[in-house]
Short mmCIF file of C-alpha atoms in Angstrom, two decimals:
data_model
loop_
_atom_site.label_atom_id
_atom_site.label_comp_id
_atom_site.label_asym_id
_atom_site.label_seq_id
_atom_site.Cartn_x
_atom_site.Cartn_y
_atom_site.Cartn_z
CA MET A 1 -33.28 -22.26 -18.55
CA GLU A 2 -34.37 -19.77 -20.68
CA SER A 3 -31.23 -17.65 -20.05
CA LYS A 4 -29.16 -20.09 -22.02
CA ARG A 5 -31.18 -20.37 -24.68
CA SER A 6 -30.95 -17.20 -25.15
CA HIS A 7 -26.81 -16.79 -24.53
CA ARG A 8 -26.47 -19.66 -27.26
CA TRP A 9 -28.88 -17.87 -29.79
CA ARG A 10 -26.82 -15.11 -29.33
CA THR A 11 -23.56 -17.37 -30.00
CA HIS A 12 -25.63 -18.74 -33.15
CA VAL A 13 -26.13 -15.05 -34.59
CA LYS A 14 -22.40 -13.82 -33.39
CA SER A 15 -21.14 -17.30 -35.02
CA ALA A 16 -23.20 -16.54 -38.82
CA LEU A 17 -22.31 -12.91 -38.56
CA ALA A 18 -17.96 -13.63 -37.72
CA SER A 19 -18.45 -15.78 -40.62
CA THR A 20 -20.06 -13.52 -43.07
CA ILE A 21 -17.29 -10.28 -41.81
CA SER A 22 -14.58 -12.71 -41.88
CA MET A 23 -14.24 -13.99 -45.10
CA THR A 24 -15.53 -10.38 -46.79
CA HIS A 25 -11.90 -9.39 -44.75
CA GLU A 26 -10.25 -12.29 -46.37
CA LEU A 27 -11.71 -10.87 -50.17
CA GLY A 28 -10.49 -7.92 -49.51
CA ILE A 29 -13.99 -6.01 -49.23
CA ALA A 30 -12.99 -4.94 -45.35
CA GLU A 31 -9.96 -4.34 -45.89
CA ALA A 32 -10.34 -0.74 -45.32
CA LEU A 33 -11.35 -1.68 -41.99
CA ALA A 34 -9.43 -3.82 -40.70
CA ARG A 35 -6.81 -3.08 -37.93
CA GLY A 36 -4.06 -1.05 -40.27
CA PRO A 37 -0.70 -1.79 -39.95
CA GLY A 38 -0.18 0.80 -37.83
CA ARG A 39 -2.14 -0.10 -34.24
CA PRO A 40 -0.06 -3.48 -33.28
CA LEU A 41 -1.86 -6.37 -32.26
CA ILE A 42 -1.17 -7.08 -28.46
CA LEU A 43 -2.28 -9.85 -26.75
CA GLY A 44 -3.25 -9.67 -23.34
CA TYR A 45 -3.91 -13.44 -21.63
CA HIS A 46 -3.52 -14.40 -18.24
CA ARG A 47 -3.57 -17.76 -17.61
CA VAL A 48 -2.72 -20.56 -20.27
CA VAL A 49 -3.86 -24.15 -18.13
CA GLU A 50 -3.93 -27.22 -19.35
CA ASP A 51 -7.43 -28.75 -19.60
CA PHE A 52 -9.72 -25.53 -19.68
CA ALA A 53 -13.66 -27.83 -18.94
CA SER A 54 -11.64 -29.10 -15.98
CA THR A 55 -10.71 -26.08 -14.01
CA ALA A 56 -13.15 -23.76 -15.07
CA ARG A 57 -15.18 -25.79 -12.77
CA HIS A 58 -13.80 -24.49 -9.55
CA GLU A 59 -11.22 -20.81 -10.91
CA MET A 60 -12.84 -17.58 -12.65
CA PRO A 61 -13.29 -19.02 -16.18
CA SER A 62 -12.43 -15.48 -18.05
CA MET A 63 -8.76 -15.75 -16.61
CA LEU A 64 -8.55 -19.70 -18.34
CA THR A 65 -7.37 -20.29 -22.05
CA GLY A 66 -6.83 -24.02 -22.12
CA ALA A 67 -3.05 -24.49 -24.31
CA GLU A 68 -4.63 -26.06 -26.97
CA MET A 69 -7.39 -23.07 -27.45
CA PHE A 70 -4.20 -20.98 -26.60
CA GLU A 71 -2.35 -22.33 -29.49
CA ARG A 72 -4.68 -21.83 -31.30
CA HIS A 73 -5.41 -18.72 -31.35
CA LEU A 74 -1.13 -18.12 -32.29
CA ASP A 75 -1.40 -20.60 -35.55
CA LEU A 76 -4.48 -17.66 -36.50
CA VAL A 77 -3.59 -15.11 -35.03
CA GLY A 78 0.91 -15.80 -36.62
CA ARG A 79 -0.73 -16.04 -40.57
CA HIS A 80 -1.60 -12.96 -40.82
CA PHE A 81 1.01 -10.73 -38.48
CA ARG A 82 4.25 -10.93 -37.81
CA PHE A 83 5.35 -11.91 -34.03
CA ALA A 84 7.43 -9.33 -32.33
CA THR A 85 8.86 -7.61 -29.04
CA LEU A 86 7.12 -5.49 -26.65
CA ASP A 87 10.21 -3.88 -27.04
CA GLU A 88 9.91 -4.12 -30.97
CA ILE A 89 7.27 -2.09 -30.51
CA GLY A 90 7.82 0.54 -27.78
CA GLU A 91 10.23 1.79 -29.28
CA ARG A 92 8.71 1.83 -32.92
CA LEU A 93 6.11 3.64 -31.67
CA ALA A 94 7.58 6.18 -28.89
CA SER A 95 9.87 7.26 -32.00
CA GLY A 96 6.93 7.48 -34.67
CA GLU A 97 9.33 5.06 -37.50
CA PRO A 98 6.03 3.44 -39.09
CA PHE A 99 5.29 0.01 -39.29
CA HIS A 100 4.52 -1.65 -43.27
CA GLU A 101 3.01 -5.00 -41.96
CA ARG A 102 1.07 -5.79 -39.38
CA VAL A 103 2.97 -7.04 -36.22
CA ALA A 104 1.28 -8.88 -32.91
CA ALA A 105 2.72 -9.43 -28.98
CA VAL A 106 2.03 -12.20 -26.56
CA THR A 107 1.70 -11.01 -23.05
CA PHE A 108 0.55 -12.84 -19.75
CA ASP A 109 -0.63 -10.80 -16.64
CA ASP A 110 -0.85 -11.53 -13.28
CA GLY A 111 2.35 -13.63 -13.22
CA TYR A 112 0.24 -17.40 -13.30
CA ARG A 113 2.83 -21.19 -12.83
CA ASP A 114 1.23 -22.15 -15.35
CA ASN A 115 2.60 -19.36 -17.32
CA TYR A 116 5.50 -21.43 -17.48
CA GLU A 117 4.36 -24.86 -17.01
CA HIS A 118 1.65 -24.70 -20.40
CA ALA A 119 2.41 -20.97 -22.01
CA PHE A 120 6.54 -20.68 -22.26
CA PRO A 121 6.67 -24.84 -24.03
CA ILE A 122 4.51 -23.64 -26.43
CA LEU A 123 5.96 -20.20 -27.35
CA GLN A 124 9.55 -21.48 -27.27
CA ARG A 125 9.01 -24.63 -29.56
CA LYS A 126 7.42 -21.26 -31.96
CA GLY A 127 10.19 -19.06 -31.14
CA ILE A 128 6.69 -16.57 -30.57
CA PRO A 129 9.01 -13.94 -27.59
CA ALA A 130 5.57 -13.01 -25.24
CA ALA A 131 5.86 -10.32 -22.26
CA VAL A 132 4.62 -11.93 -18.56
CA PHE A 133 3.36 -9.13 -16.35
CA VAL A 134 3.93 -9.85 -12.36
CA VAL A 135 2.27 -8.91 -9.21
CA THR A 136 5.89 -9.05 -6.66
CA ASP A 137 4.43 -9.05 -4.18
CA LEU A 138 3.41 -12.63 -4.86
CA VAL A 139 6.22 -14.21 -6.17
CA GLY A 140 7.22 -17.67 -5.62
CA LYS A 141 5.13 -17.53 -2.12
CA PRO A 142 1.31 -19.40 -1.18
CA CYS A 143 -1.01 -16.49 -2.18
CA TRP A 144 -4.10 -15.58 -3.36
CA GLN A 145 -3.73 -13.90 -6.51
CA ILE A 146 -7.06 -11.26 -4.92
CA HIS A 147 -8.94 -10.94 -7.62
CA ASP A 148 -8.72 -15.48 -7.00
CA ARG A 149 -9.57 -15.06 -3.46
CA LEU A 150 -12.50 -12.35 -3.81
CA PHE A 151 -14.33 -14.84 -6.76
CA HIS A 152 -13.70 -17.41 -4.24
CA LEU A 153 -15.80 -15.74 -1.05
CA ILE A 154 -18.45 -14.31 -3.29
CA SER A 155 -18.75 -17.53 -5.52
CA LYS A 156 -19.60 -19.18 -2.10
CA ALA A 157 -21.15 -16.46 0.40
CA TYR A 158 -23.37 -16.80 -3.19
CA SER A 159 -24.29 -20.44 -2.91
CA ALA A 160 -25.51 -20.37 0.92
CA TRP A 161 -26.88 -16.51 0.99
CA ASP A 162 -31.66 -17.30 -0.68
CA ASN A 163 -30.87 -13.70 -1.71
CA PRO A 164 -27.55 -12.44 -2.65
CA ARG A 165 -28.13 -9.02 -3.72
CA ARG A 166 -29.92 -8.19 -0.36
CA GLU A 167 -26.91 -9.76 1.54
CA LEU A 168 -24.13 -8.04 -0.03
CA SER A 169 -25.82 -4.83 0.25
CA ALA A 170 -26.30 -5.40 3.85
CA LEU A 171 -22.60 -7.02 4.62
CA MET A 172 -21.41 -3.48 2.75
CA ARG A 173 -23.33 -1.60 4.32
CA THR A 174 -21.87 -2.52 8.16
CA LEU A 175 -18.87 -1.99 7.05
CA ALA A 176 -19.62 1.19 5.12
CA LEU A 177 -18.03 0.30 2.26
CA PRO A 178 -18.29 2.53 -0.73
CA VAL A 179 -19.44 0.98 -3.71
CA SER A 180 -22.90 0.12 -2.72
CA HIS A 181 -24.23 2.26 -4.76
CA LEU A 182 -23.13 -0.55 -7.47
CA LEU A 183 -25.29 -3.10 -6.49
CA ARG A 184 -28.18 -0.88 -7.06
CA ALA A 185 -28.32 -2.60 -10.68
CA ARG A 186 -29.25 -6.06 -11.28
CA GLY A 187 -26.25 -7.00 -13.28
CA ALA A 188 -24.19 -6.32 -10.45
CA THR A 189 -25.05 -9.43 -8.61
CA ARG A 190 -26.78 -11.86 -11.62
CA SER A 191 -23.14 -14.02 -10.31
CA PRO A 192 -20.18 -14.36 -8.64
CA MET A 193 -17.70 -12.93 -11.82
CA ALA A 194 -20.29 -9.75 -12.61
CA THR A 195 -20.26 -8.36 -8.70
CA VAL A 196 -16.01 -9.08 -8.61
CA SER A 197 -15.46 -7.16 -12.32
CA ALA A 198 -18.64 -4.78 -10.44
CA LEU A 199 -16.50 -4.34 -6.95
CA LEU A 200 -12.49 -4.06 -7.68
CA PRO A 201 -11.99 -1.32 -9.60
CA GLU A 202 -13.90 0.66 -6.97
CA LEU A 203 -11.96 -0.43 -3.71
CA SER A 204 -9.20 -0.45 -2.54
CA VAL A 205 -6.99 -3.41 -0.82
CA SER A 206 -7.50 -2.21 2.93
CA ASN A 207 -11.77 -2.15 2.13
CA LEU A 208 -11.12 -5.43 -0.14
CA ARG A 209 -9.89 -6.64 2.33
CA ARG A 210 -12.16 -6.04 4.98
CA LEU A 211 -14.97 -7.32 3.12
CA MET A 212 -13.30 -10.57 2.06
CA ALA A 213 -12.57 -10.86 6.42
CA ALA A 214 -16.21 -10.41 7.01
CA LEU A 215 -17.20 -13.31 4.28
CA GLU A 216 -14.89 -15.24 5.11
CA SER A 217 -16.40 -14.78 9.22
CA THR A 218 -20.11 -15.47 7.50
CA THR A 219 -20.13 -18.45 5.32
CA GLY A 220 -16.29 -19.78 5.84
CA ASN A 221 -13.56 -19.89 3.54
CA GLY A 222 -13.58 -23.40 2.11
CA PHE A 223 -10.02 -23.14 0.22
CA TYR A 224 -8.41 -25.29 -1.43
CA ASP A 225 -5.66 -25.62 -4.46
CA ILE A 226 -4.70 -22.18 -4.47
CA PRO A 227 -3.35 -20.95 -8.38
CA LEU A 228 0.11 -20.32 -8.12
CA SER A 229 2.74 -17.49 -8.96
CA LEU A 230 5.76 -18.06 -10.53
CA THR A 231 8.20 -18.29 -8.45
CA TRP A 232 12.40 -16.10 -8.79
CA PRO A 233 13.94 -18.85 -10.68
CA MET A 234 10.96 -19.04 -13.68
CA ILE A 235 10.90 -15.52 -14.03
CA GLU A 236 14.90 -15.65 -14.59
CA GLU A 237 14.87 -18.39 -16.51
CA MET A 238 12.37 -17.03 -18.70
CA HIS A 239 14.21 -13.30 -18.57
CA ARG A 240 17.50 -15.06 -20.16
CA ALA A 241 15.25 -17.00 -22.87
CA GLY A 242 14.09 -14.07 -23.95
CA ILE A 243 10.31 -13.24 -22.22
CA ILE A 244 10.06 -9.43 -21.50
CA ILE A 245 9.58 -9.15 -17.31
CA GLY A 246 6.86 -6.20 -16.22
CA SER A 247 5.46 -4.80 -13.93
CA HIS A 248 1.70 -5.21 -12.42
CA THR A 249 2.15 -4.02 -9.14
CA ARG A 250 3.21 -5.38 -6.96
CA ARG A 251 -0.11 -6.52 -4.79
CA HIS A 252 -2.82 -5.85 -7.68
CA ILE A 253 -4.26 -2.85 -6.88
CA SER A 254 -6.42 -1.48 -8.95
CA LEU A 255 -4.53 2.60 -9.22
CA PRO A 256 -7.71 5.03 -9.22
CA ALA A 257 -9.32 3.49 -5.83
CA GLU A 258 -5.59 3.98 -3.38
CA SER A 259 -3.88 7.00 -2.39
CA PRO A 260 -1.43 9.20 -4.63
CA GLU A 261 1.24 7.61 -1.84
CA THR A 262 0.16 4.55 -2.19
CA VAL A 263 0.34 4.32 -6.75
CA ILE A 264 3.88 5.79 -6.03
CA ASP A 265 4.86 2.33 -3.85
CA GLU A 266 3.91 0.26 -5.93
CA LEU A 267 5.46 2.03 -8.51
CA GLU A 268 8.14 2.00 -8.18
CA GLY A 269 8.13 -1.72 -5.38
CA SER A 270 7.63 -3.57 -8.14
CA LYS A 271 9.72 -1.51 -10.28
CA ARG A 272 13.23 -2.69 -7.88
CA ALA A 273 11.55 -6.24 -7.19
CA ILE A 274 11.99 -7.27 -10.55
CA GLU A 275 15.32 -5.30 -11.35
CA GLU A 276 16.78 -6.52 -8.49
CA HIS A 277 16.10 -10.56 -10.31
CA VAL A 278 16.24 -9.81 -13.84
CA GLY A 279 19.32 -7.97 -13.86
CA THR A 280 18.01 -5.20 -16.66
CA PRO A 281 15.33 -2.34 -16.48
CA VAL A 282 11.68 -2.50 -16.30
CA VAL A 283 10.11 0.09 -17.92
CA HIS A 284 6.91 -2.20 -19.65
CA PHE A 285 4.29 -1.46 -17.37
CA ALA A 286 0.38 -3.25 -16.91
CA TYR A 287 -2.44 -1.71 -15.48
CA PRO A 288 -4.85 -4.33 -13.50
CA GLY A 289 -7.61 -4.39 -14.60
CA GLY A 290 -7.09 -1.63 -17.70
CA GLN A 291 -8.25 0.50 -15.05
CA PHE A 292 -5.77 3.85 -14.43
CA THR A 293 -7.08 7.66 -14.07
CA PRO A 294 -4.42 10.74 -15.76
CA ARG A 295 -3.22 10.55 -12.34
CA ASP A 296 -2.39 7.30 -12.75
CA VAL A 297 -0.86 8.30 -16.10
CA GLU A 298 1.28 10.85 -14.33
CA LYS A 299 2.74 8.82 -11.45
CA LEU A 300 3.76 5.81 -14.32
CA GLU A 301 5.55 8.45 -16.21
CA GLN A 302 7.16 9.52 -13.19
CA THR A 303 8.28 6.21 -11.96
CA GLY A 304 10.53 6.04 -14.79
CA TYR A 305 8.17 3.80 -16.77
CA ARG A 306 8.72 4.38 -20.75
CA PHE A 307 5.28 1.62 -21.35
CA GLY A 308 1.94 1.18 -20.48
CA TYR A 309 -0.64 -1.38 -21.39
CA THR A 310 -4.43 -0.80 -20.51
CA ALA A 311 -7.71 -3.76 -21.69
CA CYS A 312 -9.14 -1.71 -24.06
CA GLN A 313 -8.69 1.47 -26.45
CA HIS A 314 -8.75 3.41 -24.03
CA ARG A 315 -6.04 6.35 -24.75
CA ASP A 316 -4.55 9.22 -22.88
CA ALA A 317 -3.33 11.57 -25.60
CA ARG A 318 -0.60 13.21 -23.96
CA HIS A 319 1.00 9.84 -23.02
CA PRO A 320 0.28 7.43 -26.02
CA THR A 321 3.03 4.87 -25.28
CA LEU A 322 1.54 5.17 -21.92
CA THR A 323 -2.10 3.82 -22.85
CA ILE A 324 -0.62 1.76 -25.63
CA GLU A 325 -4.39 -0.33 -25.85
CA ARG A 326 -3.95 -4.65 -26.15
CA LEU A 327 -7.11 -7.27 -26.80
CA LEU A 328 -7.62 -10.28 -23.67
CA LEU A 329 -9.23 -12.76 -24.73
CA TRP A 330 -9.64 -16.50 -22.81
CA GLU A 331 -10.99 -20.15 -24.03
CA GLY A 332 -14.74 -18.00 -24.30
CA SER A 333 -13.52 -15.38 -27.28
CA SER A 334 -13.30 -17.38 -29.85
CA VAL A 335 -16.01 -20.29 -29.73
CA ASP A 336 -19.08 -20.53 -31.61
CA SER A 337 -22.10 -22.30 -30.34
CA ASP A 338 -21.10 -25.33 -29.67
CA GLY A 339 -18.14 -24.38 -27.57
CA GLU A 340 -15.88 -25.31 -30.61
CA PHE A 341 -13.27 -23.05 -31.98
CA SER A 342 -14.36 -20.17 -33.96
CA PRO A 343 -11.62 -19.12 -36.90
CA ALA A 344 -13.66 -16.90 -37.69
CA ILE A 345 -14.55 -15.16 -34.44
CA LEU A 346 -11.71 -15.10 -33.61
CA HIS A 347 -10.39 -13.29 -37.02
CA CYS A 348 -13.12 -11.05 -36.26
CA GLN A 349 -11.55 -9.82 -33.08
CA VAL A 350 -7.79 -9.84 -33.69
CA HIS A 351 -8.54 -7.77 -36.94
CA ASP A 352 -10.70 -5.51 -34.49
CA LEU A 353 -13.40 -5.71 -37.32
CA TRP A 354 -16.08 -5.84 -34.80
CA PRO A 355 -19.09 -2.78 -34.74
CA PRO A 356 -16.99 -0.72 -31.68
CA ALA A 357 -18.77 -1.14 -27.90
CA ARG A 358 -20.39 2.26 -27.02
CA THR A 359 -18.33 2.54 -23.72
CA CYS A 360 -15.69 1.43 -21.74
CA ALA A 361 -16.96 0.39 -18.50
CA ARG A 362 -14.01 0.69 -17.26
CA VAL A 363 -12.38 3.88 -15.00
CA HIS A 364 -10.09 5.95 -16.98
CA HIS A 365 -11.49 9.01 -15.06
CA VAL A 366 -11.45 10.48 -11.36
#
C-alpha cells in the first residue's frame, strides 16, 4: 500500500512538472533546450494490443501499448514532427545533409503479430511509414519470445516462493550462472519485471535456457496463449505496403553476452532470411534490449548493415549511423496519476525536455 501511495505521489509530481515544462516550450521559452531538427525522433514500440488493461494482467506491461493510446501518440507527434521513413533519416544522417524540420519515425521491435493486427491498420489509415525489426527464427512459429517466457516463469516462481531473492540466488548458484552478483541489489528482485531486466543483458541464450528449464522443473510452466509472432506472408504484405523490415537477430540474443562467432551468425542469418522473403537488401538493425559494445557495432558493420538503432542516447562516435538513438514508449510512458493519457508528459518525452538520466543501465562496454 505504501509503495502504491509513493508511486501515485511521484506521478502527481511528474504530471505537474510536465504541464509546466510543456507550457513553457509551447510559449517558446524552452525552445533552445528541446530536440532540434538535427536529432530525428525515432520512436520504438513492441506490442500494440486491443486493450492494455486486460492484456497487462498476464503479459509484460512495459511491452504493451493499447491501440487507442498508440493512436494518441501518433496524433500528438504528428502535430510537431513530420513522419519519415528510416531510409530517409538514415541517408540524411549518413550524408550529413541537414534536416530543416523536425522529423520522426515509428519502429517496432521483435515482430509480434499484433503489429500486423492492430498497429498496421492504424498506420495505413493515417498514411504513416514505419519499420518492424523481426526475430527471424520465430517468424510463423508458435514459440515464445525469450523475454516473455522468462517473465512468465519468473512470475510463477515468485508467486510460489516465500523468499524469491533467496530462492533465485540459490538456483543460480546451483546452475553456476555468472550473474548471481546482480541479485545482491534488492532492486533487481523487487518484481519479476525487474529481475528479467537484470538477467537478460548478462546471460547468453544457452544459459537463459538452462535457467528457464530449471525454473520450469521447479515450479512448472503454467503456460497459455503464447504471444504470437508475425508470419512471412504478413511481413511480405507489410513490406509491399511500404513498411521497412529490419533485423533483430535470429533469436533475440543479448549481443554482449555471446561469442563473436555467435554474433556474426545471428546478424548474417537474420539478414539473409529477411532478404530471401522480401527481396530487398536489409540495412536496418535494432540491438535487442539496446545492449551493444564496440565489438558488436564492428560486427554489425562487417555483416553489411548500414544503420543500427539503440534504446537510449548512447552513441559510438566512430559509427554514429550504427548507433542511432531511439525513444522507447509503452502505455505507461504517457499517463498521469489517474492512469489517463497526459499530452504534457508525452510532449516532454518526444521533445526531450526531461532532465537527462544520470547513467545508462544498458551494457555498452566489455
